[in-house]
mmCIF file with all atom_site columns, C-alpha atoms in Angstrom:
data_model
loop_
_atom_site.group_PDB
_atom_site.id
_atom_site.type_symbol
_atom_site.label_atom_id
_atom_site.label_alt_id
_atom_site.label_comp_id
_atom_site.label_asym_id
_atom_site.label_entity_id
_atom_site.label_seq_id
_atom_site.pdbx_PDB_ins_code
_atom_site.Cartn_x
_atom_site.Cartn_y
_atom_site.Cartn_z
_atom_site.occupancy
_atom_site.B_iso_or_equiv
_atom_site.pdbx_formal_charge
_atom_site.auth_seq_id
_atom_site.auth_comp_id
_atom_site.auth_asym_id
_atom_site.auth_atom_id
_atom_site.pdbx_PDB_model_num
ATOM 1   C CA . UNK A 1 1   ? -8.575  2.614   12.858  1.00 0.00 ? 1   UNK A CA 1
ATOM 2   C CA . UNK A 1 2   ? -10.699 3.536   9.455   1.00 0.00 ? 2   UNK A CA 1
ATOM 3   C CA . UNK A 1 3   ? -9.962  0.730   7.107   1.00 0.00 ? 3   UNK A CA 1
ATOM 4   C CA . UNK A 1 4   ? -12.206 1.740   4.125   1.00 0.00 ? 4   UNK A CA 1
ATOM 5   C CA . UNK A 1 5   ? -10.193 5.126   4.551   1.00 0.00 ? 5   UNK A CA 1
ATOM 6   C CA . UNK A 1 6   ? -6.920  3.499   3.948   1.00 0.00 ? 6   UNK A CA 1
ATOM 7   C CA . UNK A 1 7   ? -8.028  1.251   1.100   1.00 0.00 ? 7   UNK A CA 1
ATOM 8   C CA . UNK A 1 8   ? -9.520  4.815   -0.325  1.00 0.00 ? 8   UNK A CA 1
ATOM 9   C CA . UNK A 1 9   ? -5.743  6.101   0.001   1.00 0.00 ? 9   UNK A CA 1
ATOM 10  C CA . UNK A 1 10  ? -4.411  3.283   -1.500  1.00 0.00 ? 10  UNK A CA 1
ATOM 11  C CA . UNK A 1 11  ? -6.887  4.007   -4.817  1.00 0.00 ? 11  UNK A CA 1
ATOM 12  C CA . UNK A 1 12  ? -5.766  7.421   -4.758  1.00 0.00 ? 12  UNK A CA 1
ATOM 13  C CA . UNK A 1 13  ? -2.047  7.583   -3.886  1.00 0.00 ? 13  UNK A CA 1
ATOM 14  C CA . UNK A 1 14  ? -1.115  3.976   -5.455  1.00 0.00 ? 14  UNK A CA 1
ATOM 15  C CA . UNK A 1 15  ? -3.393  3.342   -7.923  1.00 0.00 ? 15  UNK A CA 1
ATOM 16  C CA . UNK A 1 16  ? -4.030  7.052   -8.944  1.00 0.00 ? 16  UNK A CA 1
ATOM 17  C CA . UNK A 1 17  ? -7.757  7.114   -8.945  1.00 0.00 ? 17  UNK A CA 1
ATOM 18  C CA . UNK A 1 18  ? -9.640  10.224  -7.912  1.00 0.00 ? 18  UNK A CA 1
ATOM 19  C CA . UNK A 1 19  ? -12.410 8.592   -5.594  1.00 0.00 ? 19  UNK A CA 1
ATOM 20  C CA . UNK A 1 20  ? -15.353 9.695   -3.656  1.00 0.00 ? 20  UNK A CA 1
ATOM 21  C CA . UNK A 1 21  ? -16.035 8.017   -0.223  1.00 0.00 ? 21  UNK A CA 1
ATOM 22  C CA . UNK A 1 22  ? -19.492 7.291   0.659   1.00 0.00 ? 22  UNK A CA 1
ATOM 23  C CA . UNK A 1 23  ? -19.525 6.822   4.376   1.00 0.00 ? 23  UNK A CA 1
ATOM 24  C CA . UNK A 1 24  ? -23.068 6.063   4.975   1.00 0.00 ? 24  UNK A CA 1
ATOM 25  C CA . UNK A 1 25  ? -23.077 3.255   2.667   1.00 0.00 ? 25  UNK A CA 1
ATOM 26  C CA . UNK A 1 26  ? -19.077 2.317   2.607   1.00 0.00 ? 26  UNK A CA 1
ATOM 27  C CA . UNK A 1 27  ? -18.676 2.719   -0.892  1.00 0.00 ? 27  UNK A CA 1
ATOM 28  C CA . UNK A 1 28  ? -16.192 3.975   -2.592  1.00 0.00 ? 28  UNK A CA 1
ATOM 29  C CA . UNK A 1 29  ? -16.366 5.255   -6.081  1.00 0.00 ? 29  UNK A CA 1
ATOM 30  C CA . UNK A 1 30  ? -13.193 5.876   -8.221  1.00 0.00 ? 30  UNK A CA 1
ATOM 31  C CA . UNK A 1 31  ? -12.633 8.002   -11.462 1.00 0.00 ? 31  UNK A CA 1
ATOM 32  C CA . UNK A 1 32  ? -10.096 6.839   -13.842 1.00 0.00 ? 32  UNK A CA 1
ATOM 33  C CA . UNK A 1 33  ? -9.485  9.504   -16.930 1.00 0.00 ? 33  UNK A CA 1
ATOM 34  C CA . UNK A 1 34  ? -12.424 7.094   -19.041 1.00 0.00 ? 34  UNK A CA 1
ATOM 35  C CA . UNK A 1 35  ? -14.725 6.222   -16.743 1.00 0.00 ? 35  UNK A CA 1
ATOM 36  C CA . UNK A 1 36  ? -16.365 6.013   -12.940 1.00 0.00 ? 36  UNK A CA 1
ATOM 37  C CA . UNK A 1 37  ? -15.601 2.712   -11.789 1.00 0.00 ? 37  UNK A CA 1
ATOM 38  C CA . UNK A 1 38  ? -16.981 1.348   -8.344  1.00 0.00 ? 38  UNK A CA 1
ATOM 39  C CA . UNK A 1 39  ? -14.384 -0.015  -6.263  1.00 0.00 ? 39  UNK A CA 1
ATOM 40  C CA . UNK A 1 40  ? -16.120 -3.261  -5.373  1.00 0.00 ? 40  UNK A CA 1
ATOM 41  C CA . UNK A 1 41  ? -16.546 -4.775  -1.544  1.00 0.00 ? 41  UNK A CA 1
ATOM 42  C CA . UNK A 1 42  ? -14.347 -7.633  -2.062  1.00 0.00 ? 42  UNK A CA 1
ATOM 43  C CA . UNK A 1 43  ? -11.688 -5.304  -3.172  1.00 0.00 ? 43  UNK A CA 1
ATOM 44  C CA . UNK A 1 44  ? -9.488  -5.058  0.043   1.00 0.00 ? 44  UNK A CA 1
ATOM 45  C CA . UNK A 1 45  ? -5.696  -4.577  0.149   1.00 0.00 ? 45  UNK A CA 1
ATOM 46  C CA . UNK A 1 46  ? -6.024  -4.179  3.736   1.00 0.00 ? 46  UNK A CA 1
ATOM 47  C CA . UNK A 1 47  ? -6.988  -7.606  4.465   1.00 0.00 ? 47  UNK A CA 1
ATOM 48  C CA . UNK A 1 48  ? -6.888  -9.616  0.947   1.00 0.00 ? 48  UNK A CA 1
ATOM 49  C CA . UNK A 1 49  ? -3.102  -11.072 0.306   1.00 0.00 ? 49  UNK A CA 1
ATOM 50  C CA . UNK A 1 50  ? -4.099  -10.910 -3.486  1.00 0.00 ? 50  UNK A CA 1
ATOM 51  C CA . UNK A 1 51  ? -5.113  -7.621  -3.189  1.00 0.00 ? 51  UNK A CA 1
ATOM 52  C CA . UNK A 1 52  ? -1.904  -6.655  -1.499  1.00 0.00 ? 52  UNK A CA 1
ATOM 53  C CA . UNK A 1 53  ? 0.311   -7.813  -3.945  1.00 0.00 ? 53  UNK A CA 1
ATOM 54  C CA . UNK A 1 54  ? -1.220  -5.629  -6.502  1.00 0.00 ? 54  UNK A CA 1
ATOM 55  C CA . UNK A 1 55  ? -0.253  -3.042  -4.510  1.00 0.00 ? 55  UNK A CA 1
ATOM 56  C CA . UNK A 1 56  ? 3.390   -4.047  -3.916  1.00 0.00 ? 56  UNK A CA 1
ATOM 57  C CA . UNK A 1 57  ? 3.215   -4.431  -8.261  1.00 0.00 ? 57  UNK A CA 1
ATOM 58  C CA . UNK A 1 58  ? 2.061   -0.879  -8.728  1.00 0.00 ? 58  UNK A CA 1
ATOM 59  C CA . UNK A 1 59  ? 4.680   0.196   -6.397  1.00 0.00 ? 59  UNK A CA 1
ATOM 60  C CA . UNK A 1 60  ? 7.278   -1.300  -8.561  1.00 0.00 ? 60  UNK A CA 1
ATOM 61  C CA . UNK A 1 61  ? 6.043   0.514   -11.517 1.00 0.00 ? 61  UNK A CA 1
ATOM 62  C CA . UNK A 1 62  ? 6.652   4.031   -9.316  1.00 0.00 ? 62  UNK A CA 1
ATOM 63  C CA . UNK A 1 63  ? 10.254  2.448   -8.736  1.00 0.00 ? 63  UNK A CA 1
ATOM 64  C CA . UNK A 1 64  ? 9.276   1.238   -4.737  1.00 0.00 ? 64  UNK A CA 1
ATOM 65  C CA . UNK A 1 65  ? 10.194  -1.668  -3.782  1.00 0.00 ? 65  UNK A CA 1
ATOM 66  C CA . UNK A 1 66  ? 8.490   -3.592  -0.881  1.00 0.00 ? 66  UNK A CA 1
ATOM 67  C CA . UNK A 1 67  ? 10.507  -6.435  1.424   1.00 0.00 ? 67  UNK A CA 1
ATOM 68  C CA . UNK A 1 68  ? 9.150   -8.693  3.907   1.00 0.00 ? 68  UNK A CA 1
ATOM 69  C CA . UNK A 1 69  ? 11.514  -9.915  6.352   1.00 0.00 ? 69  UNK A CA 1
ATOM 70  C CA . UNK A 1 70  ? 9.879   -13.248 8.243   1.00 0.00 ? 70  UNK A CA 1
ATOM 71  C CA . UNK A 1 71  ? 12.644  -13.098 10.794  1.00 0.00 ? 71  UNK A CA 1
ATOM 72  C CA . UNK A 1 72  ? 12.486  -9.315  12.027  1.00 0.00 ? 72  UNK A CA 1
ATOM 73  C CA . UNK A 1 73  ? 8.430   -9.421  11.185  1.00 0.00 ? 73  UNK A CA 1
ATOM 74  C CA . UNK A 1 74  ? 8.757   -5.863  9.336   1.00 0.00 ? 74  UNK A CA 1
ATOM 75  C CA . UNK A 1 75  ? 7.736   -4.965  5.940   1.00 0.00 ? 75  UNK A CA 1
ATOM 76  C CA . UNK A 1 76  ? 9.947   -2.340  4.208   1.00 0.00 ? 76  UNK A CA 1
ATOM 77  C CA . UNK A 1 77  ? 9.542   -0.023  1.211   1.00 0.00 ? 77  UNK A CA 1
ATOM 78  C CA . UNK A 1 78  ? 13.031  1.289   -0.293  1.00 0.00 ? 78  UNK A CA 1
ATOM 79  C CA . UNK A 1 79  ? 13.879  2.981   -3.551  1.00 0.00 ? 79  UNK A CA 1
ATOM 80  C CA . UNK A 1 80  ? 17.231  2.035   -5.124  1.00 0.00 ? 80  UNK A CA 1
ATOM 81  C CA . UNK A 1 81  ? 20.407  4.372   -5.309  1.00 0.00 ? 81  UNK A CA 1
ATOM 82  C CA . UNK A 1 82  ? 21.451  4.776   -8.927  1.00 0.00 ? 82  UNK A CA 1
ATOM 83  C CA . UNK A 1 83  ? 24.501  6.164   -7.813  1.00 0.00 ? 83  UNK A CA 1
ATOM 84  C CA . UNK A 1 84  ? 25.781  3.583   -5.310  1.00 0.00 ? 84  UNK A CA 1
ATOM 85  C CA . UNK A 1 85  ? 27.285  0.117   -6.002  1.00 0.00 ? 85  UNK A CA 1
ATOM 86  C CA . UNK A 1 86  ? 25.823  -2.684  -3.953  1.00 0.00 ? 86  UNK A CA 1
ATOM 87  C CA . UNK A 1 87  ? 26.287  -3.891  -1.294  1.00 0.00 ? 87  UNK A CA 1
ATOM 88  C CA . UNK A 1 88  ? 27.233  -0.447  -0.133  1.00 0.00 ? 88  UNK A CA 1
ATOM 89  C CA . UNK A 1 89  ? 24.347  1.584   0.630   1.00 0.00 ? 89  UNK A CA 1
ATOM 90  C CA . UNK A 1 90  ? 22.621  0.841   -2.338  1.00 0.00 ? 90  UNK A CA 1
ATOM 91  C CA . UNK A 1 91  ? 18.879  1.623   -1.204  1.00 0.00 ? 91  UNK A CA 1
ATOM 92  C CA . UNK A 1 92  ? 17.288  4.152   0.887   1.00 0.00 ? 92  UNK A CA 1
ATOM 93  C CA . UNK A 1 93  ? 14.364  3.003   2.916   1.00 0.00 ? 93  UNK A CA 1
ATOM 94  C CA . UNK A 1 94  ? 11.264  5.146   2.856   1.00 0.00 ? 94  UNK A CA 1
ATOM 95  C CA . UNK A 1 95  ? 8.813   3.359   5.574   1.00 0.00 ? 95  UNK A CA 1
ATOM 96  C CA . UNK A 1 96  ? 9.265   0.412   7.807   1.00 0.00 ? 96  UNK A CA 1
ATOM 97  C CA . UNK A 1 97  ? 6.285   -1.529  9.454   1.00 0.00 ? 97  UNK A CA 1
ATOM 98  C CA . UNK A 1 98  ? 6.830   -3.590  12.746  1.00 0.00 ? 98  UNK A CA 1
ATOM 99  C CA . UNK A 1 99  ? 4.141   -6.755  12.382  1.00 0.00 ? 99  UNK A CA 1
ATOM 100 C CA . UNK A 1 100 ? 3.188   -8.650  15.163  1.00 0.00 ? 100 UNK A CA 1
ATOM 101 C CA . UNK A 1 101 ? 3.488   -12.004 13.276  1.00 0.00 ? 101 UNK A CA 1
ATOM 102 C CA . UNK A 1 102 ? 4.008   -12.854 9.558   1.00 0.00 ? 102 UNK A CA 1
ATOM 103 C CA . UNK A 1 103 ? 0.626   -13.919 9.290   1.00 0.00 ? 103 UNK A CA 1
ATOM 104 C CA . UNK A 1 104 ? -2.034  -13.286 6.281   1.00 0.00 ? 104 UNK A CA 1
ATOM 105 C CA . UNK A 1 105 ? -4.088  -11.229 8.839   1.00 0.00 ? 105 UNK A CA 1
ATOM 106 C CA . UNK A 1 106 ? -1.666  -8.855  9.686   1.00 0.00 ? 106 UNK A CA 1
ATOM 107 C CA . UNK A 1 107 ? 0.512   -8.442  6.562   1.00 0.00 ? 107 UNK A CA 1
ATOM 108 C CA . UNK A 1 108 ? -1.793  -6.890  4.033   1.00 0.00 ? 108 UNK A CA 1
ATOM 109 C CA . UNK A 1 109 ? -2.504  -4.070  6.229   1.00 0.00 ? 109 UNK A CA 1
ATOM 110 C CA . UNK A 1 110 ? 1.240   -3.593  6.795   1.00 0.00 ? 110 UNK A CA 1
ATOM 111 C CA . UNK A 1 111 ? 1.712   -3.733  3.386   1.00 0.00 ? 111 UNK A CA 1
ATOM 112 C CA . UNK A 1 112 ? -0.840  -0.797  2.678   1.00 0.00 ? 112 UNK A CA 1
ATOM 113 C CA . UNK A 1 113 ? 0.476   1.254   5.606   1.00 0.00 ? 113 UNK A CA 1
ATOM 114 C CA . UNK A 1 114 ? 4.335   1.108   4.045   1.00 0.00 ? 114 UNK A CA 1
ATOM 115 C CA . UNK A 1 115 ? 2.786   1.550   0.939   1.00 0.00 ? 115 UNK A CA 1
ATOM 116 C CA . UNK A 1 116 ? 1.199   4.928   1.921   1.00 0.00 ? 116 UNK A CA 1
ATOM 117 C CA . UNK A 1 117 ? 4.399   6.096   3.875   1.00 0.00 ? 117 UNK A CA 1
ATOM 118 C CA . UNK A 1 118 ? 6.245   5.458   1.368   1.00 0.00 ? 118 UNK A CA 1
ATOM 119 C CA . UNK A 1 119 ? 4.474   7.705   -1.018  1.00 0.00 ? 119 UNK A CA 1
ATOM 120 C CA . UNK A 1 120 ? 4.745   10.681  1.642   1.00 0.00 ? 120 UNK A CA 1
ATOM 121 C CA . UNK A 1 121 ? 1.093   9.899   2.818   1.00 0.00 ? 121 UNK A CA 1
ATOM 122 C CA . UNK A 1 122 ? 0.465   10.819  6.686   1.00 0.00 ? 122 UNK A CA 1
ATOM 123 C CA . UNK A 1 123 ? -1.294  7.603   8.185   1.00 0.00 ? 123 UNK A CA 1
ATOM 124 C CA . UNK A 1 124 ? -0.830  8.934   11.556  1.00 0.00 ? 124 UNK A CA 1
ATOM 125 C CA . UNK A 1 125 ? -4.488  9.885   11.882  1.00 0.00 ? 125 UNK A CA 1
ATOM 126 C CA . UNK A 1 126 ? -6.161  6.918   10.397  1.00 0.00 ? 126 UNK A CA 1
ATOM 127 C CA . UNK A 1 127 ? -4.178  4.385   12.543  1.00 0.00 ? 127 UNK A CA 1
ATOM 128 C CA . UNK A 1 128 ? -4.688  4.273   16.262  1.00 0.00 ? 128 UNK A CA 1
#
């Protein structure tokens, strides 16, 4: 699994940054409308829960919500349906990932995968 590639896709698709990935030095440069920034090594939404919450927060600006179900060990992304009245089919599921367990080492990666899938990014070739 190419973790840094997933983080590059998160930067592009969730945060809207244009990126260049330098594989030989494992650095991602991001370009915003105003300036070029380098995504620091310590920015790792696939392994750091603090950065994963930033992904969840950014998705909410796009109208996508993420739930974490500790009983079933799943992470799910969904959108609210405006034309339905709760609790009757009030949300539409975009993506779901099954976790081995809801622990800090597994959860951030699953959040990232659900985020990418909910935005229509194909991660099948990246995740093995």
